[in-house]
């Protein structure tokens, strides 16, 4: 950990030698993550998780320490300068890893805060962005055994787990691109603390749905997995279905490849979202009794129906909440620029064509208890 932090700071000093020289490294607080909240009066509360190097003061060489600073003000800038007054050294946001907004702030709206961040040259807009569920003080005060800094932990999680169906890595620049499109719904991953047997851990809990920079809904982890399979945004996931030969038992399928296509049609009365999902799967595990070779057709049919069922449930759930999760309005205006459809979501339907294939890569063709 010490070597990693020293490497980051030394690299920073070499690349940005005009800003910080070698002798200045001990006199700068580097921000690993930033967290933005607001109080009951609407004032901004800004937290910065910082690390500072301390070279040459110990026999072991470089050391680092973690500090969490807080500032309050009517704007982010006021909160920053308030926080800066309680810091020994100036703070550098150049190596920042994560930017976190509280759920309370997201529900009130992020527009003004996003504008301030975008206009500032630091931090880089390629950092990962999150919505926090829970208390920010408790979140930042939780010490993880395997990583000293929350910002680094979150970045590693997004990079290393990016192919998982229940994790949605979103960088700030990607979020900015989504939000500027007319009527576009954008997503940000949600994180929270969970109690493990020996310690509290940080975990992802799904994704927040934002419309015009306000949080209007949420996808839990299961819904996020379904959503990502529908928009072709996963590389590996799993699907569990009921055993067609042994009721009350389950079959687990590993999704090896996922290919999704989306089109929109308007017949003068109804807006129809047409989606085609092709899944290449492999059998991971079987509960109960079954003969795979004899029941492969039934397994494929059951898997196809299950994916179709989950997709339709997700669509109609957010249709009832008037949330255009699948960007129907945007796609409709592109395909039919001269057609005005009132109450688009109310007049929308979904057609799902799901094709499932099973790749047999094992010698085990049946299972009996």
Short mmCIF file of C-alpha atoms in Angstrom, two decimals:
data_model
loop_
_atom_site.label_atom_id
_atom_site.label_comp_id
_atom_site.label_asym_id
_atom_site.label_seq_id
_atom_site.Cartn_x
_atom_site.Cartn_y
_atom_site.Cartn_z
CA UNK A 1 0.00 0.00 0.00
CA UNK A 2 2.80 2.43 0.93
CA UNK A 3 4.65 1.69 -2.29
CA UNK A 4 1.46 2.21 -4.28
CA UNK A 5 0.77 5.61 -2.77
CA UNK A 6 4.37 6.70 -3.21
CA UNK A 7 4.21 5.59 -6.85
CA UNK A 8 1.05 7.65 -7.42
CA UNK A 9 2.58 10.75 -5.86
CA UNK A 10 5.90 10.39 -7.66
CA UNK A 11 4.17 9.83 -11.00
CA UNK A 12 2.05 12.86 -10.35
CA UNK A 13 5.11 14.96 -9.60
CA UNK A 14 6.84 13.87 -12.80
CA UNK A 15 3.85 14.39 -15.08
CA UNK A 16 2.80 17.66 -13.50
CA UNK A 17 6.22 18.95 -12.57
CA UNK A 18 5.04 22.49 -13.19
CA UNK A 19 2.54 22.17 -10.35
CA UNK A 20 4.30 20.10 -7.71
CA UNK A 21 7.99 19.41 -7.40
CA UNK A 22 9.67 16.63 -5.45
CA UNK A 23 10.23 18.88 -2.44
CA UNK A 24 6.57 19.86 -2.40
CA UNK A 25 5.15 16.33 -2.16
CA UNK A 26 5.10 16.35 1.64
CA UNK A 27 3.24 19.65 1.64
CA UNK A 28 0.16 18.65 -0.39
CA UNK A 29 -2.95 16.70 0.64
CA UNK A 30 -4.00 14.48 -2.26
CA UNK A 31 -7.73 13.81 -2.45
CA UNK A 32 -8.67 10.16 -2.97
CA UNK A 33 -12.44 10.72 -2.95
CA UNK A 34 -14.93 13.52 -2.59
CA UNK A 35 -18.43 13.33 -1.13
CA UNK A 36 -21.14 15.98 -1.51
CA UNK A 37 -24.18 16.26 0.78
CA UNK A 38 -26.53 19.00 1.95
CA UNK A 39 -28.08 19.93 5.30
CA UNK A 40 -31.69 20.73 6.17
CA UNK A 41 -31.23 24.35 5.10
CA UNK A 42 -29.92 23.40 1.67
CA UNK A 43 -26.28 24.30 2.41
CA UNK A 44 -23.60 22.17 0.79
CA UNK A 45 -21.56 19.81 2.94
CA UNK A 46 -18.32 18.79 1.24
CA UNK A 47 -16.15 15.93 2.49
CA UNK A 48 -12.69 15.12 1.16
CA UNK A 49 -10.81 11.92 1.89
CA UNK A 50 -7.15 12.88 1.58
CA UNK A 51 -3.80 11.20 1.87
CA UNK A 52 -0.48 12.90 2.40
CA UNK A 53 3.01 11.48 2.06
CA UNK A 54 5.56 11.71 4.80
CA UNK A 55 8.94 10.69 3.39
CA UNK A 56 12.15 10.46 5.29
CA UNK A 57 10.69 10.84 8.77
CA UNK A 58 10.83 7.15 9.63
CA UNK A 59 13.41 4.43 9.31
CA UNK A 60 11.03 2.51 7.04
CA UNK A 61 10.90 5.28 4.43
CA UNK A 62 7.65 6.60 2.99
CA UNK A 63 4.47 6.60 5.05
CA UNK A 64 0.99 7.90 4.42
CA UNK A 65 -1.93 8.96 6.54
CA UNK A 66 -5.63 9.22 5.82
CA UNK A 67 -7.60 12.32 6.81
CA UNK A 68 -11.27 13.18 6.26
CA UNK A 69 -11.99 16.91 6.07
CA UNK A 70 -15.36 18.67 6.06
CA UNK A 71 -16.49 22.06 4.78
CA UNK A 72 -19.88 23.82 4.63
CA UNK A 73 -21.20 26.67 2.54
CA UNK A 74 -23.98 27.93 0.31
CA UNK A 75 -22.11 26.50 -2.73
CA UNK A 76 -19.47 23.88 -3.38
CA UNK A 77 -16.86 26.62 -3.77
CA UNK A 78 -17.73 28.15 -0.38
CA UNK A 79 -17.67 24.71 1.22
CA UNK A 80 -14.27 24.03 -0.35
CA UNK A 81 -12.65 27.20 0.98
CA UNK A 82 -14.17 26.57 4.41
CA UNK A 83 -12.66 23.10 4.37
CA UNK A 84 -9.34 24.41 3.11
CA UNK A 85 -9.00 26.58 6.21
CA UNK A 86 -8.92 23.46 8.38
CA UNK A 87 -6.26 21.76 6.26
CA UNK A 88 -2.55 22.09 6.97
CA UNK A 89 -1.64 21.97 3.30
CA UNK A 90 -3.43 22.77 0.03
CA UNK A 91 -5.51 19.97 -1.46
CA UNK A 92 -4.89 18.50 -4.91
CA UNK A 93 -7.80 16.83 -6.74
CA UNK A 94 -5.70 15.69 -9.70
CA UNK A 95 -5.49 12.06 -8.56
CA UNK A 96 -9.03 11.80 -7.23
CA UNK A 97 -10.60 8.38 -7.76
CA UNK A 98 -14.31 8.72 -6.89
CA UNK A 99 -17.00 11.37 -6.55
CA UNK A 100 -19.98 10.47 -4.37
CA UNK A 101 -23.33 12.23 -4.03
CA UNK A 102 -25.68 11.41 -1.18
CA UNK A 103 -29.15 10.12 -1.98
CA UNK A 104 -30.67 13.11 -0.21
CA UNK A 105 -28.80 15.50 -2.49
CA UNK A 106 -29.61 13.47 -5.61
CA UNK A 107 -33.35 13.59 -4.87
CA UNK A 108 -33.20 17.38 -4.56
CA UNK A 109 -31.18 17.74 -7.77
CA UNK A 110 -27.55 17.76 -8.91
CA UNK A 111 -27.66 20.37 -11.67
CA UNK A 112 -25.97 23.27 -9.87
CA UNK A 113 -23.30 21.02 -8.37
CA UNK A 114 -22.55 19.30 -11.68
CA UNK A 115 -22.13 22.68 -13.37
CA UNK A 116 -19.55 23.75 -10.77
CA UNK A 117 -17.63 20.50 -11.10
CA UNK A 118 -17.64 20.63 -14.91
CA UNK A 119 -16.33 24.19 -14.98
CA UNK A 120 -13.48 23.31 -12.66
CA UNK A 121 -10.39 21.84 -14.35
CA UNK A 122 -9.80 19.59 -11.35
CA UNK A 123 -10.75 16.86 -10.70
CA UNK A 124 -10.64 14.95 -13.96
CA UNK A 125 -14.09 14.04 -15.23
CA UNK A 126 -12.95 10.46 -15.84
CA UNK A 127 -13.35 9.57 -12.18
CA UNK A 128 -16.10 7.16 -11.15
CA UNK A 129 -19.37 8.62 -9.83
CA UNK A 130 -21.73 7.14 -7.22
CA UNK A 131 -24.88 7.75 -5.20
CA UNK A 132 -24.54 6.93 -1.50
CA UNK A 133 -27.35 5.32 0.46
CA UNK A 134 -26.93 6.01 4.15
CA UNK A 135 -25.05 8.37 6.42
CA UNK A 136 -21.96 9.95 4.81
CA UNK A 137 -20.08 10.35 8.11
CA UNK A 138 -20.47 6.67 8.96
CA UNK A 139 -19.54 5.76 5.40
CA UNK A 140 -16.29 7.74 5.40
CA UNK A 141 -15.35 6.74 8.95
CA UNK A 142 -15.54 3.02 8.14
CA UNK A 143 -12.05 1.58 7.83
CA UNK A 144 -11.64 -1.30 5.41
CA UNK A 145 -9.15 -4.04 6.20
CA UNK A 146 -7.99 -4.57 2.62
CA UNK A 147 -7.79 -0.92 1.51
CA UNK A 148 -7.02 2.19 3.50
CA UNK A 149 -8.70 4.64 1.12
CA UNK A 150 -12.36 4.50 0.14
CA UNK A 151 -11.71 6.20 -3.21
CA UNK A 152 -9.13 3.64 -4.28
CA UNK A 153 -11.39 0.80 -3.10
CA UNK A 154 -14.30 2.08 -5.20
CA UNK A 155 -12.16 2.56 -8.29
CA UNK A 156 -10.70 -0.94 -8.00
CA UNK A 157 -14.19 -2.39 -7.56
CA UNK A 158 -15.47 -0.70 -10.71
CA UNK A 159 -12.43 -1.65 -12.80
CA UNK A 160 -12.05 -5.25 -11.62
CA UNK A 161 -15.79 -6.10 -11.46
CA UNK A 162 -16.91 -4.21 -14.57
CA UNK A 163 -18.22 -7.34 -16.32
CA UNK A 164 -20.51 -8.35 -13.48
CA UNK A 165 -24.23 -8.06 -14.19
CA UNK A 166 -25.07 -6.37 -10.88
CA UNK A 167 -22.38 -3.67 -11.09
CA UNK A 168 -22.65 -0.57 -13.26
CA UNK A 169 -19.34 1.32 -13.65
CA UNK A 170 -20.06 4.91 -14.69
CA UNK A 171 -17.39 7.56 -15.08
CA UNK A 172 -18.29 11.20 -14.63
CA UNK A 173 -17.71 12.06 -18.30
CA UNK A 174 -20.06 9.24 -19.36
CA UNK A 175 -22.72 10.56 -17.02
CA UNK A 176 -22.29 14.07 -18.43
CA UNK A 177 -22.80 12.74 -21.96
CA UNK A 178 -25.98 10.92 -20.96
CA UNK A 179 -27.58 13.81 -19.11
CA UNK A 180 -27.24 16.38 -21.90
CA UNK A 181 -29.37 14.39 -24.32
CA UNK A 182 -32.95 15.66 -24.50
CA UNK A 183 -35.29 13.72 -22.24
CA UNK A 184 -32.57 11.22 -21.47
CA UNK A 185 -32.68 9.04 -18.40
CA UNK A 186 -29.26 8.50 -16.84
CA UNK A 187 -28.02 6.01 -14.27
CA UNK A 188 -25.47 6.15 -11.49
CA UNK A 189 -24.38 3.18 -9.36
CA UNK A 190 -25.52 3.16 -5.73
CA UNK A 191 -23.30 2.09 -2.83
CA UNK A 192 -23.92 1.51 0.87
CA UNK A 193 -22.41 -0.07 3.94
CA UNK A 194 -23.29 -3.66 4.79
CA UNK A 195 -22.51 -5.63 7.90
CA UNK A 196 -20.26 -8.61 7.27
CA UNK A 197 -19.40 -11.18 9.97
CA UNK A 198 -16.20 -9.40 11.03
CA UNK A 199 -16.55 -5.84 9.72
CA UNK A 200 -18.64 -3.35 7.81
CA UNK A 201 -18.02 -3.42 4.09
CA UNK A 202 -18.86 -1.22 1.12
CA UNK A 203 -21.16 -2.88 -1.39
CA UNK A 204 -23.01 -1.90 -4.55
CA UNK A 205 -26.81 -1.91 -4.20
CA UNK A 206 -27.96 -1.28 -7.78
CA UNK A 207 -28.36 1.98 -9.68
CA UNK A 208 -30.11 5.31 -9.16
CA UNK A 209 -32.32 6.56 -12.01
CA UNK A 210 -31.96 10.28 -12.70
CA UNK A 211 -34.15 12.49 -14.85
CA UNK A 212 -33.07 16.09 -15.38
CA UNK A 213 -30.40 15.47 -12.72
CA UNK A 214 -32.93 14.41 -10.07
CA UNK A 215 -33.15 10.92 -8.64
CA UNK A 216 -36.62 9.64 -9.55
CA UNK A 217 -36.23 5.91 -9.02
CA UNK A 218 -33.89 3.02 -8.43
CA UNK A 219 -32.94 -0.35 -9.85
CA UNK A 220 -32.05 -2.98 -7.26
CA UNK A 221 -29.31 -5.45 -8.12
CA UNK A 222 -31.67 -7.99 -9.70
CA UNK A 223 -33.40 -5.33 -11.81
CA UNK A 224 -30.03 -3.91 -12.84
CA UNK A 225 -28.96 -7.34 -14.05
CA UNK A 226 -32.13 -7.64 -16.17
CA UNK A 227 -31.72 -4.13 -17.53
CA UNK A 228 -28.11 -4.69 -18.55
CA UNK A 229 -28.99 -7.90 -20.35
CA UNK A 230 -31.69 -6.01 -22.29
CA UNK A 231 -29.33 -3.26 -23.44
CA UNK A 232 -26.43 -5.63 -24.18
CA UNK A 233 -24.20 -4.25 -21.47
CA UNK A 234 -22.87 -7.43 -19.82
CA UNK A 235 -20.32 -10.03 -20.76
CA UNK A 236 -20.94 -12.72 -18.15
CA UNK A 237 -23.89 -13.36 -15.84
CA UNK A 238 -26.13 -16.12 -14.57
CA UNK A 239 -29.75 -17.13 -15.00
CA UNK A 240 -31.72 -19.34 -12.63
CA UNK A 241 -34.85 -21.18 -13.77
CA UNK A 242 -37.11 -23.87 -12.35
CA UNK A 243 -36.18 -27.45 -13.20
CA UNK A 244 -38.81 -28.49 -15.81
CA UNK A 245 -38.47 -32.15 -14.81
CA UNK A 246 -38.40 -31.75 -11.02
CA UNK A 247 -40.69 -29.05 -9.66
CA UNK A 248 -39.37 -27.11 -6.68
CA UNK A 249 -35.75 -27.42 -7.80
CA UNK A 250 -33.62 -25.03 -9.83
CA UNK A 251 -31.21 -25.04 -12.77
CA UNK A 252 -28.42 -22.47 -12.98
CA UNK A 253 -27.26 -21.27 -16.39
CA UNK A 254 -24.10 -19.29 -17.04
CA UNK A 255 -24.66 -16.64 -19.73
CA UNK A 256 -21.53 -16.73 -21.88
CA UNK A 257 -22.60 -14.19 -24.50
CA UNK A 258 -25.40 -11.67 -24.64
CA UNK A 259 -26.51 -9.86 -27.78
CA UNK A 260 -29.44 -7.44 -27.71
CA UNK A 261 -31.07 -5.35 -30.44
CA UNK A 262 -33.65 -2.63 -29.95
CA UNK A 263 -36.02 -0.96 -32.41
CA UNK A 264 -39.05 1.30 -32.14
CA UNK A 265 -42.21 1.30 -34.21
CA UNK A 266 -45.29 3.51 -34.28
CA UNK A 267 -48.49 2.28 -35.93
CA UNK A 268 -50.49 5.47 -35.48
CA UNK A 269 -51.88 4.41 -32.11
CA UNK A 270 -49.30 2.43 -30.20
CA UNK A 271 -45.58 2.86 -29.71
CA UNK A 272 -44.00 -0.57 -29.79
CA UNK A 273 -40.56 -1.23 -28.35
CA UNK A 274 -39.19 -4.30 -30.10
CA UNK A 275 -36.28 -6.05 -28.44
CA UNK A 276 -34.41 -9.14 -29.53
CA UNK A 277 -32.17 -10.87 -27.00
CA UNK A 278 -29.86 -13.75 -27.95
CA UNK A 279 -28.21 -15.67 -25.14
CA UNK A 280 -25.50 -18.30 -25.33
CA UNK A 281 -25.51 -20.25 -22.07
CA UNK A 282 -23.90 -23.18 -20.33
CA UNK A 283 -25.37 -25.26 -17.52
CA UNK A 284 -23.66 -24.50 -14.22
CA UNK A 285 -25.67 -26.60 -11.80
CA UNK A 286 -28.81 -28.69 -11.49
CA UNK A 287 -30.99 -29.34 -8.46
CA UNK A 288 -33.19 -32.42 -8.41
CA UNK A 289 -33.45 -35.05 -11.13
CA UNK A 290 -33.11 -34.38 -14.83
CA UNK A 291 -31.66 -35.77 -18.03
CA UNK A 292 -30.16 -32.84 -19.87
CA UNK A 293 -30.09 -34.43 -23.32
CA UNK A 294 -33.79 -35.30 -23.12
CA UNK A 295 -34.86 -32.04 -21.51
CA UNK A 296 -32.65 -29.48 -23.28
CA UNK A 297 -35.58 -28.17 -25.32
CA UNK A 298 -37.67 -27.69 -22.17
CA UNK A 299 -34.75 -25.95 -20.42
CA UNK A 300 -34.31 -23.58 -23.37
CA UNK A 301 -38.04 -22.78 -23.40
CA UNK A 302 -38.11 -22.21 -19.66
CA UNK A 303 -35.07 -19.92 -19.84
CA UNK A 304 -36.55 -17.92 -22.72
CA UNK A 305 -39.85 -17.45 -20.89
CA UNK A 306 -38.06 -16.40 -17.71
CA UNK A 307 -35.97 -13.75 -19.49
CA UNK A 308 -39.07 -12.48 -21.31
CA UNK A 309 -41.04 -12.36 -18.04
CA UNK A 310 -38.34 -10.40 -16.21
CA UNK A 311 -37.90 -7.96 -19.08
CA UNK A 312 -41.62 -7.20 -19.35
CA UNK A 313 -41.97 -6.81 -15.58
CA UNK A 314 -39.15 -4.27 -15.59
CA UNK A 315 -40.60 -2.35 -18.53
CA UNK A 316 -44.14 -2.08 -17.17
CA UNK A 317 -43.00 -1.30 -13.63
CA UNK A 318 -41.25 1.88 -14.72
CA UNK A 319 -43.91 2.66 -17.31
CA UNK A 320 -46.36 2.94 -14.40
CA UNK A 321 -43.93 5.34 -12.70
CA UNK A 322 -43.68 7.41 -15.91
CA UNK A 323 -39.93 6.74 -16.15
CA UNK A 324 -38.64 6.23 -19.70
CA UNK A 325 -35.98 3.73 -18.71
CA UNK A 326 -35.44 2.46 -22.26
CA UNK A 327 -35.29 5.91 -23.93
CA UNK A 328 -38.41 5.36 -26.00
CA UNK A 329 -39.02 9.08 -26.44
CA UNK A 330 -35.53 9.73 -27.77
CA UNK A 331 -35.56 6.76 -30.17
CA UNK A 332 -39.05 7.64 -31.40
CA UNK A 333 -38.11 11.24 -32.21
CA UNK A 334 -35.06 10.02 -34.15
CA UNK A 335 -36.98 7.51 -36.24
CA UNK A 336 -40.14 9.61 -36.67
CA UNK A 337 -38.94 13.23 -36.45
CA UNK A 338 -42.17 14.64 -37.92
CA UNK A 339 -44.55 12.66 -35.73
CA UNK A 340 -45.83 13.99 -32.40
CA UNK A 341 -47.08 11.30 -30.02
CA UNK A 342 -48.75 12.58 -26.84
CA UNK A 343 -48.23 10.59 -23.65
CA UNK A 344 -45.62 8.34 -25.24
CA UNK A 345 -45.14 6.03 -22.27
CA UNK A 346 -48.87 5.57 -21.71
CA UNK A 347 -49.21 4.37 -25.29
CA UNK A 348 -46.12 2.17 -25.28
CA UNK A 349 -45.85 -1.60 -25.38
CA UNK A 350 -42.93 -3.99 -25.46
CA UNK A 351 -42.35 -7.04 -27.62
CA UNK A 352 -39.54 -9.34 -26.52
CA UNK A 353 -38.04 -12.04 -28.72
CA UNK A 354 -35.70 -14.13 -26.60
CA UNK A 355 -33.50 -16.84 -28.09
CA UNK A 356 -31.51 -19.09 -25.76
CA UNK A 357 -28.87 -21.60 -26.78
CA UNK A 358 -27.10 -24.07 -24.51
CA UNK A 359 -23.46 -24.82 -25.18
CA UNK A 360 -22.59 -28.33 -24.04
CA UNK A 361 -19.02 -28.31 -22.78
CA UNK A 362 -19.25 -31.01 -20.15
CA UNK A 363 -19.51 -34.79 -20.20
CA UNK A 364 -22.22 -34.84 -17.54
CA UNK A 365 -25.55 -35.21 -19.36
CA UNK A 366 -27.86 -36.12 -16.50
CA UNK A 367 -28.08 -35.90 -12.74
CA UNK A 368 -29.92 -37.95 -10.16
CA UNK A 369 -29.98 -37.64 -6.41
#
